[in-house]
Amino acid sequence: MKKCSAIILAAGEGKRMKSKHSKVSHKICGKPMVQYVVNSVKGAMIDDVAVVVGHRAEEVKGCIKGDVTFVLQEKQAGTGHAVMCCEQFLEGKKGTTLVLYGDTPLISKDTIKDLVAFHNENNFSSTVLTANFKDPAGYGRIVRDTSGNIQRIIEDKDATEKEREIKEINSGIYCFDTEELIDALKQLHNDNSQGEYYLTDTLGIIKRKGLKVGAFLVKDSDEVVGINSRIQLADVAGMIRAATVRKLMADGVTIIDPGAVYIDADVSVGMDTIIYPGTVIEGHTKIGEDCIIGPGARIVDSIIRDGVEINHSVVLQSEVKSNTHVGPFAYIRPESVIGENVKIGDFVEVKKSSVGSYTKVSHLTYIGDSEVGENVNFGCGTITVNYDGKKKNKTIIGDNAFIGCNTNLIAPVKVNDDSYIAAGSTITDEVPEGSLAIARERQTVKEGWVKKKNLERRKK
Ligand code: UD1
Ligand code: CA
């Protein structure tokens, strides 16, 4: 097979997005738009990849994962000009160059493979991937001659009324014979409605040179939908989301209402887990088997082991181990590790803490910067007082400790194994193993005080 390199154009501003950010850096289901294109190219076994950056170049570079060569297009003078900037990248290369746009994220690796194979098998000097769109507005149109051969591409803005009626559009994905591409780029000019160097004009140039130009019709036209606006961004996100939930269901996950959950593209979920409506699962979250997630859960970049229930709660960048119950209305903040068979109940917040297995934190509790052992019981309303106004301090609680209701643990402080704390205590000193700590005022009773003060409140 011929050697194949790829160029992904990602230097444009994306004016129609009306955004402070580069268009291709906008996320779709948790991943920057351009990353989808990079992944599909790499997935098609093309490893020599250049990404052209320009507008907010550093932002775009920062959002791309994987080994690519960045090429700078300082001034965005059109898609043809962007490829011209790759002169050095292309220099001395023979074989095939694939060009794609960073705003066409649904393109699959299989379509890329098919396009490259079609291009090579037919010995075309250039092949464009096309689609038939019911509404082709905004796209370049494929102009064919009377015998059906592709002649050139005309941009929507430069097209005549008649040409605008053409339904076959340019996807912006092409294969070129590398040497012919370099040659054609030299002949581009910018006398069009936008004053830009159009990459699309290279096809007409190659054709006029008497070389073979091909068109390859994509099987699923959804794959080549381009994103120019927020509306198209949402449309494409909807398509990716639908595909993600279909794949999860095919793999054995029950999703009660597939239209009522938002699951990012890189999330994995184990078999027999049930996902209730109103659930948002983001980033690189991994969920195990036999879990019950939702209703109303938000889980971001977390690891949820098997048999966990998360109901009306938020879990961020944390791990929840097997058979643990979270919620309703709990908030697990980043860098927390919750053990197995734990109960994190209502209005409990855990931040940057570890909680050992079989521990119960049933209600109204704040655990911050703490290490909590196994089989600890937190009474309602326990607070680790981790902040002294200057810095955060640590609370350590041993195994089997019993923390009475409404306890303040003034950090740094340690509560040793098998100890008890009386309800209402404010603990400032270490609690030794096996002891009871009481840190509260003794109760005083003043007999007959109400009558004496004439403060009776009974109805007259
Ligand atoms: C382009 C095509 C059009 C096609 C459509 C498919 C051209 C002239 N037109 O139009 O035929 O139907 O895509 O979606 O190619 N870019 C740069 N540098 C630039 C200009 C653009 O890197 O100077 C990048 C953008 O970041 C973007 C891509 O090229 O990722 C396409 O640019 P865009 O302005 O969106 O082109 P369209 O008008 O959609
Ligand atoms: Ca576009």
Coordinates of C-alpha atoms and ligand atoms in Angstrom, one line a residue:
M1 CA 0.0 0.0 0.0
K2 CA 1.1 3.6 -0.7
K3 CA 2.4 5.7 2.2
C4 CA -0.4 7.9 3.5
S5 CA -0.1 11.1 5.5
A6 CA -2.9 13.3 6.8
I7 CA -3.4 17.0 7.3
I8 CA -6.2 18.3 9.6
L9 CA -7.2 21.9 9.2
A10 CA -7.9 23.6 12.5
A11 CA -6.7 27.1 12.2
G12 CA -9.9 28.9 11.5
E13 CA -11.7 31.1 13.9
G14 CA -15.2 29.8 13.4
K15 CA -16.9 33.2 13.3
R16 CA -20.3 31.6 13.1
M17 CA -19.8 30.0 16.5
K18 CA -19.8 33.5 18.1
S19 CA -17.2 32.4 20.7
K20 CA -14.1 33.6 22.4
H21 CA -12.7 30.1 21.9
S22 CA -11.5 28.3 18.8
K23 CA -14.3 26.5 17.1
V24 CA -12.5 23.1 17.0
S25 CA -11.7 23.2 20.7
H26 CA -15.4 23.2 21.6
K27 CA -16.3 19.9 23.3
I28 CA -18.8 17.4 22.1
C29 CA -19.8 14.8 24.6
G30 CA -16.7 15.5 26.6
K31 CA -14.1 15.6 23.8
P32 CA -12.8 18.6 21.7
M33 CA -14.3 18.5 18.2
V34 CA -10.9 18.2 16.5
Q35 CA -9.9 15.2 18.7
Y36 CA -12.6 13.1 17.1
V37 CA -11.0 13.7 13.7
V38 CA -7.5 13.0 15.0
N39 CA -8.8 9.7 16.6
S40 CA -10.5 8.6 13.3
V41 CA -7.4 9.3 11.3
K42 CA -5.2 7.4 13.7
G43 CA -7.8 4.7 13.9
A44 CA -7.4 4.3 10.1
M45 CA -3.8 3.5 10.8
I46 CA -2.5 6.8 9.5
D47 CA 0.2 7.9 11.9
D48 CA 1.9 10.7 10.1
V49 CA -0.5 13.5 10.9
A50 CA -0.2 17.3 10.7
V51 CA -2.7 19.6 12.4
V52 CA -2.8 23.2 11.1
V53 CA -3.4 25.7 13.9
G54 CA -3.6 29.4 13.8
H55 CA -6.5 31.2 15.6
R56 CA -5.9 30.6 19.3
A57 CA -3.2 28.1 18.3
E58 CA -2.1 27.4 21.9
E59 CA -5.6 26.5 22.9
V60 CA -6.0 24.1 20.0
K61 CA -2.6 22.5 20.6
G62 CA -3.5 22.1 24.3
C63 CA -6.7 20.2 23.5
I64 CA -5.2 17.6 21.2
K65 CA -4.0 14.3 22.6
G66 CA -1.8 12.0 20.5
D67 CA 1.3 12.3 18.4
V68 CA 0.8 14.9 15.7
T69 CA 2.9 17.6 14.0
F70 CA 1.6 21.1 14.5
V71 CA 1.9 23.5 11.6
L72 CA 1.2 27.2 12.1
Q73 CA -1.0 29.2 9.7
E74 CA -0.4 32.7 11.1
K75 CA -3.1 34.5 9.0
Q76 CA -6.1 32.5 8.1
A77 CA -6.3 33.1 4.3
G78 CA -8.5 30.0 3.5
T79 CA -8.4 26.2 3.4
G80 CA -6.0 26.1 0.4
H81 CA -3.6 28.5 2.2
A82 CA -3.8 26.3 5.3
V83 CA -2.5 23.4 3.3
M84 CA 0.1 25.6 1.6
C85 CA 1.5 26.2 5.1
C86 CA 2.3 22.4 5.3
E87 CA 4.9 22.8 2.6
Q88 CA 7.7 21.6 4.9
F89 CA 5.5 18.7 6.2
L90 CA 4.8 17.5 2.7
E91 CA 8.3 18.1 1.3
G92 CA 9.8 15.0 -0.3
K93 CA 6.8 12.9 0.4
K94 CA 5.4 10.6 -2.2
G95 CA 2.2 8.7 -2.0
T96 CA -1.1 9.9 -0.7
T97 CA -2.1 12.9 1.4
L98 CA -5.5 12.9 3.1
V99 CA -6.9 16.3 4.0
L100 CA -9.7 16.7 6.5
Y101 CA -11.3 19.6 8.4
G102 CA -11.3 19.8 12.2
D103 CA -15.0 20.7 12.2
T104 CA -16.2 17.4 10.8
P105 CA -16.0 15.2 13.9
L106 CA -18.4 12.3 12.9
I107 CA -16.1 11.0 10.2
S108 CA -15.4 7.3 11.0
K109 CA -12.1 5.4 10.6
D110 CA -13.8 3.0 8.3
T111 CA -14.9 5.7 5.8
I112 CA -11.4 7.1 5.8
K113 CA -10.0 3.6 5.1
D114 CA -12.5 3.1 2.3
L115 CA -11.8 6.5 0.8
V116 CA -8.0 5.9 0.7
A117 CA -8.5 2.5 -0.8
F118 CA -10.9 3.8 -3.5
H119 CA -8.4 6.6 -4.3
N120 CA -5.5 4.2 -4.6
E121 CA -7.2 1.4 -6.5
N122 CA -8.5 3.8 -9.2
N123 CA -5.2 5.7 -9.5
F124 CA -6.9 9.1 -9.0
S125 CA -4.7 12.1 -8.6
S126 CA -7.4 13.5 -6.3
T127 CA -10.6 12.0 -4.7
V128 CA -13.2 13.9 -2.8
L129 CA -15.6 12.4 -0.3
T130 CA -19.1 13.6 -1.1
A131 CA -22.6 13.2 0.2
N132 CA -26.1 13.9 -0.9
F133 CA -27.8 16.4 1.5
K134 CA -31.5 17.3 1.5
D135 CA -30.4 20.7 2.6
P136 CA -27.0 21.5 1.1
A137 CA -27.0 25.2 2.0
G138 CA -23.6 26.4 3.2
Y139 CA -21.6 23.5 1.7
G140 CA -19.4 23.5 -1.5
R141 CA -21.2 21.7 -4.4
I142 CA -19.9 19.0 -6.6
V143 CA -20.1 20.1 -10.2
R144 CA -20.2 17.2 -12.7
D145 CA -20.0 17.3 -16.5
T146 CA -22.6 15.7 -18.8
S147 CA -21.1 12.3 -18.6
G148 CA -21.2 12.5 -14.8
N149 CA -17.5 13.0 -14.1
I150 CA -16.5 15.4 -11.4
Q151 CA -15.3 18.7 -12.8
R152 CA -14.8 21.1 -9.9
I153 CA -16.2 22.2 -6.6
I154 CA -18.1 25.5 -6.3
E155 CA -18.5 27.2 -2.9
D156 CA -22.0 28.1 -1.8
K157 CA -21.2 31.8 -1.7
D158 CA -19.8 31.7 -5.3
A159 CA -22.4 29.4 -6.8
T160 CA -25.1 30.5 -9.3
E161 CA -28.8 29.8 -8.5
K162 CA -28.6 26.7 -10.7
E163 CA -25.5 25.4 -9.0
R164 CA -27.0 25.9 -5.6
E165 CA -29.7 23.4 -6.6
I166 CA -27.0 20.6 -6.6
K167 CA -27.5 18.3 -3.7
E168 CA -24.2 16.6 -3.8
I169 CA -21.8 18.4 -1.4
N170 CA -18.1 18.5 -0.6
S171 CA -17.4 16.9 2.8
G172 CA -14.1 18.7 3.0
I173 CA -12.3 15.3 3.1
Y174 CA -10.0 14.5 0.2
C175 CA -7.2 12.2 -0.9
F176 CA -4.4 13.7 -3.1
D177 CA -1.4 12.3 -4.8
T178 CA 1.0 14.3 -2.7
E179 CA 3.1 15.6 -5.6
E180 CA 0.0 16.7 -7.5
L181 CA -1.3 18.5 -4.4
I182 CA 1.9 20.5 -4.0
D183 CA 1.8 21.4 -7.7
A184 CA -1.9 22.4 -7.6
L185 CA -1.4 24.6 -4.5
K186 CA 1.0 26.7 -6.4
Q187 CA -1.7 27.6 -8.9
L188 CA -4.3 28.7 -6.4
H189 CA -5.6 32.3 -6.4
N190 CA -8.0 34.1 -4.2
D191 CA -10.3 35.9 -6.6
N192 CA -13.6 34.7 -5.1
S193 CA -16.3 36.2 -2.9
Q194 CA -14.3 35.6 0.3
G195 CA -10.9 36.6 -1.0
E196 CA -9.5 33.3 0.2
Y197 CA -7.3 30.5 -1.2
Y198 CA -9.8 27.6 -1.5
L199 CA -8.5 24.1 -1.2
T200 CA -11.5 23.1 -3.2
D201 CA -10.1 24.8 -6.3
T202 CA -7.2 22.3 -6.5
L203 CA -9.6 19.6 -7.8
G204 CA -10.5 21.8 -10.9
I205 CA -6.7 22.5 -11.4
I206 CA -5.8 18.9 -11.3
K207 CA -8.7 18.0 -13.6
R208 CA -7.7 20.7 -16.1
K209 CA -4.2 19.2 -16.1
G210 CA -5.8 16.1 -17.6
L211 CA -5.4 14.0 -14.5
K212 CA -8.1 11.7 -13.0
V213 CA -10.2 13.2 -10.3
G214 CA -12.7 10.9 -8.4
A215 CA -15.6 11.3 -6.1
F216 CA -16.5 8.8 -3.4
L217 CA -20.0 8.9 -2.0
V218 CA -20.1 8.4 1.7
K219 CA -22.5 5.6 2.8
D220 CA -23.9 7.5 5.8
S221 CA -24.2 11.2 5.1
D222 CA -24.4 12.0 8.8
E223 CA -20.7 11.3 9.0
V224 CA -19.8 14.4 7.1
V225 CA -21.9 17.0 8.8
G226 CA -19.7 20.0 9.4
I227 CA -20.0 22.2 12.5
N228 CA -20.1 26.0 11.8
S229 CA -22.6 27.1 14.5
R230 CA -23.8 26.2 18.0
I231 CA -26.9 24.7 16.5
Q232 CA -24.9 22.3 14.4
L233 CA -22.7 21.7 17.5
A234 CA -25.8 20.6 19.5
D235 CA -27.1 18.5 16.5
V236 CA -23.9 16.6 16.2
A237 CA -23.6 16.1 20.0
G238 CA -27.1 14.6 19.9
M239 CA -26.0 12.1 17.2
I240 CA -22.9 11.1 19.2
R241 CA -24.9 10.8 22.4
A242 CA -27.5 8.6 20.7
A243 CA -24.7 6.4 19.3
T244 CA -23.1 6.1 22.8
V245 CA -26.3 5.0 24.6
R246 CA -27.1 2.5 21.8
K247 CA -23.7 1.0 22.1
L248 CA -24.0 0.8 25.9
M249 CA -27.4 -0.9 25.7
A250 CA -26.0 -3.3 23.1
D251 CA -23.3 -4.2 25.6
G252 CA -25.9 -5.0 28.4
V253 CA -26.6 -1.8 30.2
T254 CA -30.2 -0.9 31.0
I255 CA -31.0 2.7 30.2
I256 CA -34.6 3.4 31.3
D257 CA -35.0 6.4 28.9
P258 CA -32.1 6.8 26.4
G259 CA -33.2 10.3 25.6
A260 CA -33.0 11.5 29.2
V261 CA -29.4 10.7 30.0
Y262 CA -26.2 12.5 29.0
I263 CA -23.3 10.1 28.7
D264 CA -19.9 11.3 27.3
A265 CA -18.3 9.4 24.5
D266 CA -15.4 7.9 26.5
V267 CA -17.5 6.6 29.5
S268 CA -17.6 2.9 30.1
V269 CA -20.4 1.1 31.9
G270 CA -20.5 -2.6 33.0
M271 CA -23.2 -5.2 32.3
D272 CA -26.5 -5.2 34.2
T273 CA -26.0 -1.6 35.4
I274 CA -29.3 0.4 35.3
I275 CA -29.2 4.0 34.5
Y276 CA -32.2 6.1 35.5
P277 CA -33.2 9.4 33.9
G278 CA -31.7 12.7 34.7
T279 CA -28.2 11.2 34.9
V280 CA -25.1 12.9 33.5
I281 CA -21.9 10.9 33.2
E282 CA -18.9 12.8 32.0
G283 CA -15.3 12.5 31.0
H284 CA -13.4 9.3 31.4
T285 CA -15.8 7.8 34.1
K286 CA -15.8 4.0 34.4
I287 CA -18.8 2.4 36.0
G288 CA -18.8 -1.3 37.0
E289 CA -21.5 -4.0 36.7
D290 CA -24.8 -4.2 38.6
C291 CA -24.8 -0.6 39.6
I292 CA -27.9 1.6 39.9
I293 CA -27.1 5.1 38.7
G294 CA -29.6 7.9 39.1
P295 CA -32.1 9.2 39.0
G296 CA -30.5 12.6 39.0
A297 CA -26.8 11.7 39.3
R298 CA -23.8 13.6 38.0
I299 CA -20.5 11.7 37.8
V300 CA -17.4 13.2 36.4
D301 CA -14.0 11.5 35.7
S302 CA -14.6 8.9 38.4
I303 CA -14.3 5.2 39.0
I304 CA -17.4 3.5 40.3
R305 CA -16.9 -0.2 41.1
D306 CA -19.5 -3.0 40.9
G307 CA -22.8 -2.9 42.7
V308 CA -22.8 0.8 43.7
E309 CA -25.9 2.9 44.0
I310 CA -25.7 6.6 43.3
N311 CA -29.0 8.4 43.7
H312 CA -29.5 12.2 43.2
S313 CA -25.9 12.9 44.0
V314 CA -22.7 14.4 42.5
V315 CA -19.4 12.5 42.3
L316 CA -16.3 14.3 40.9
Q317 CA -12.9 12.8 40.2
S318 CA -13.2 10.2 42.9
E319 CA -13.4 6.4 43.4
V320 CA -16.4 4.6 44.9
K321 CA -15.7 1.0 45.7
S322 CA -18.1 -2.0 45.4
N323 CA -21.6 -2.2 47.0
T324 CA -21.5 1.3 48.4
H325 CA -24.6 3.4 48.5
V326 CA -24.3 7.2 47.8
G327 CA -27.2 9.6 48.3
P328 CA -29.7 10.9 47.9
F329 CA -28.2 14.4 47.9
A330 CA -24.6 13.6 48.6
Y331 CA -21.6 15.4 47.2
I332 CA -18.3 13.6 46.7
R333 CA -15.7 16.1 45.7
P334 CA -12.4 15.4 44.0
E335 CA -9.7 13.1 45.2
S336 CA -11.9 11.1 47.5
V337 CA -11.9 7.3 47.8
I338 CA -14.9 5.7 49.3
G339 CA -14.5 2.1 50.4
E340 CA -16.7 -1.0 49.9
N341 CA -20.1 -1.4 51.5
V342 CA -20.1 2.2 52.7
K343 CA -23.2 4.3 53.2
I344 CA -22.9 8.0 52.3
G345 CA -26.4 9.3 53.0
D346 CA -28.3 12.5 52.5
F347 CA -26.6 15.9 52.8
V348 CA -23.2 14.4 53.2
E349 CA -20.2 16.1 51.6
V350 CA -16.8 14.4 51.3
K351 CA -13.8 16.2 50.0
K352 CA -10.3 14.9 49.4
S353 CA -10.8 12.1 51.9
S354 CA -10.6 8.4 52.2
V355 CA -13.5 6.5 53.9
G356 CA -12.9 2.9 54.9
S357 CA -15.1 -0.1 54.1
Y358 CA -18.4 -0.6 56.1
T359 CA -18.3 2.9 57.4
K360 CA -21.7 4.7 57.7
V361 CA -22.0 8.4 57.2
S362 CA -25.8 8.6 57.1
H363 CA -26.7 12.2 57.2
L364 CA -25.8 15.9 57.4
T365 CA -22.0 15.5 57.7
Y366 CA -18.9 17.1 56.2
I367 CA -15.7 15.1 55.9
G368 CA -12.8 17.1 54.4
D369 CA -9.1 16.3 54.2
S370 CA -9.6 13.2 56.3
E371 CA -8.6 9.6 56.6
V372 CA -11.4 7.6 57.9
G373 CA -11.0 3.9 58.9
E374 CA -13.3 0.9 58.5
N375 CA -16.6 0.4 60.2
V376 CA -16.8 3.9 61.6
N377 CA -20.2 5.3 62.5
F378 CA -20.8 9.0 62.0
G379 CA -23.7 10.5 63.9
C380 CA -25.9 13.0 62.2
G381 CA -24.3 16.4 61.8
T382 CA -20.6 15.5 62.2
I383 CA -18.1 18.1 60.9
T384 CA -14.4 17.9 60.3
V385 CA -13.3 21.4 61.0
N386 CA -10.5 21.3 58.5
Y387 CA -9.8 25.0 57.9
D388 CA -8.3 27.3 60.5
G389 CA -8.6 30.4 58.4
K390 CA -5.1 29.9 57.0
K391 CA -4.6 26.3 56.0
K392 CA -6.3 23.0 55.6
N393 CA -5.7 20.5 58.3
K394 CA -6.1 16.7 58.5
T395 CA -8.5 14.6 60.5
I396 CA -7.6 10.9 61.1
I397 CA -10.2 8.5 62.4
G398 CA -9.3 4.9 63.2
D399 CA -11.4 1.7 62.6
N400 CA -14.6 1.1 64.6
A401 CA -14.8 4.6 66.0
F402 CA -18.3 5.9 66.9
I403 CA -18.7 9.6 66.4
G404 CA -21.7 10.9 68.3
C405 CA -24.2 13.3 66.6
N406 CA -23.2 16.9 66.2
T407 CA -19.5 16.5 66.8
N408 CA -16.9 19.0 65.7
L409 CA -13.5 17.5 65.0
I410 CA -11.1 20.4 65.1
A411 CA -8.2 19.4 62.8
P412 CA -5.4 18.5 63.0
V413 CA -6.8 15.8 65.2
K414 CA -6.7 12.1 65.6
V415 CA -9.4 9.7 66.8
N416 CA -8.0 6.3 67.5
D417 CA -9.4 2.8 66.8
D418 CA -12.4 1.6 68.9
S419 CA -13.1 4.9 70.6
Y420 CA -16.4 6.7 71.2
I421 CA -17.1 10.4 71.1
A422 CA -20.1 11.7 73.0
A423 CA -22.8 13.6 71.0
G424 CA -22.3 17.3 70.9
S425 CA -18.6 17.2 71.5
T426 CA -16.0 19.6 70.1
I427 CA -12.9 17.5 69.9
T428 CA -9.6 19.4 70.0
D429 CA -7.2 16.7 71.3
E430 CA -6.3 13.2 70.3
V431 CA -8.8 10.5 71.4
P432 CA -7.0 7.4 72.7
E433 CA -7.8 3.9 71.5
G434 CA -10.8 2.3 73.2
S435 CA -11.7 5.5 75.1
L436 CA -14.8 7.7 75.4
A437 CA -14.2 11.4 74.8
I438 CA -16.8 13.9 76.1
A439 CA -16.1 17.5 75.2
R440 CA -19.2 19.5 76.1
E441 CA -20.6 21.6 78.9
R442 CA -22.5 19.6 81.6
Q443 CA -26.2 20.3 81.7
T444 CA -27.5 22.7 84.4
V445 CA -31.2 22.5 85.4
K446 CA -32.8 25.4 87.2
E447 CA -36.0 24.1 88.8
G448 CA -39.1 26.4 88.7
W449 CA -37.2 29.0 86.7
V450 CA -40.1 29.5 84.1
K451 CA -42.7 30.4 86.7
K452 CA -40.3 32.5 88.7
K453 CA -39.5 34.6 85.6
N454 CA -43.1 34.7 84.6
L455 CA -42.3 33.2 81.2
E456 CA -45.1 30.6 80.9
R457 CA -46.1 30.1 77.3
R458 CA -49.2 28.0 77.8
K459 CA -52.4 29.2 76.0
K460 CA -54.5 31.2 78.4
Ligands
UD1_1 C1 -15.5 24.1 3.7 C2 -15.4 23.8 2.2 C3 -16.7 23.4 1.6 C4 -17.2 22.2 2.3 C5 -17.3 22.4 3.8 C6 -17.5 21.0 4.4 C7 -13.5 25.3 1.4 C8 -13.2 26.5 0.6 N1 -14.9 25.0 1.5 O1 -16.4 25.2 3.8 O2 -16.6 23.2 0.2 O3 -18.5 21.8 1.8 O4 -16.0 22.9 4.3 O5 -17.7 21.2 5.8 O6 -12.7 24.5 1.7 N2 -9.4 26.5 8.2 C9 -8.1 26.7 8.4 N3 -7.5 27.9 7.9 C10 -8.2 28.8 7.1 C11 -9.6 28.5 6.9 C12 -10.2 27.4 7.5 O7 -7.4 25.9 9.0 O8 -7.6 29.7 6.7 C13 -10.0 25.3 8.8 C14 -11.1 25.6 9.8 O9 -10.6 25.6 11.1 C15 -12.1 24.4 9.6 C16 -11.9 24.0 8.2 O10 -10.7 24.6 7.7 O11 -11.8 23.4 10.5 C17 -13.0 24.4 7.3 O12 -13.2 25.8 7.3 P1 -14.6 26.5 7.2 O13 -14.4 28.0 7.2 O14 -15.5 25.9 8.3 O15 -15.1 26.1 5.8 P2 -16.6 25.9 5.3 O16 -17.1 27.3 4.9 O17 -17.4 25.1 6.2
CA2 CA -17.0 24.2 8.1

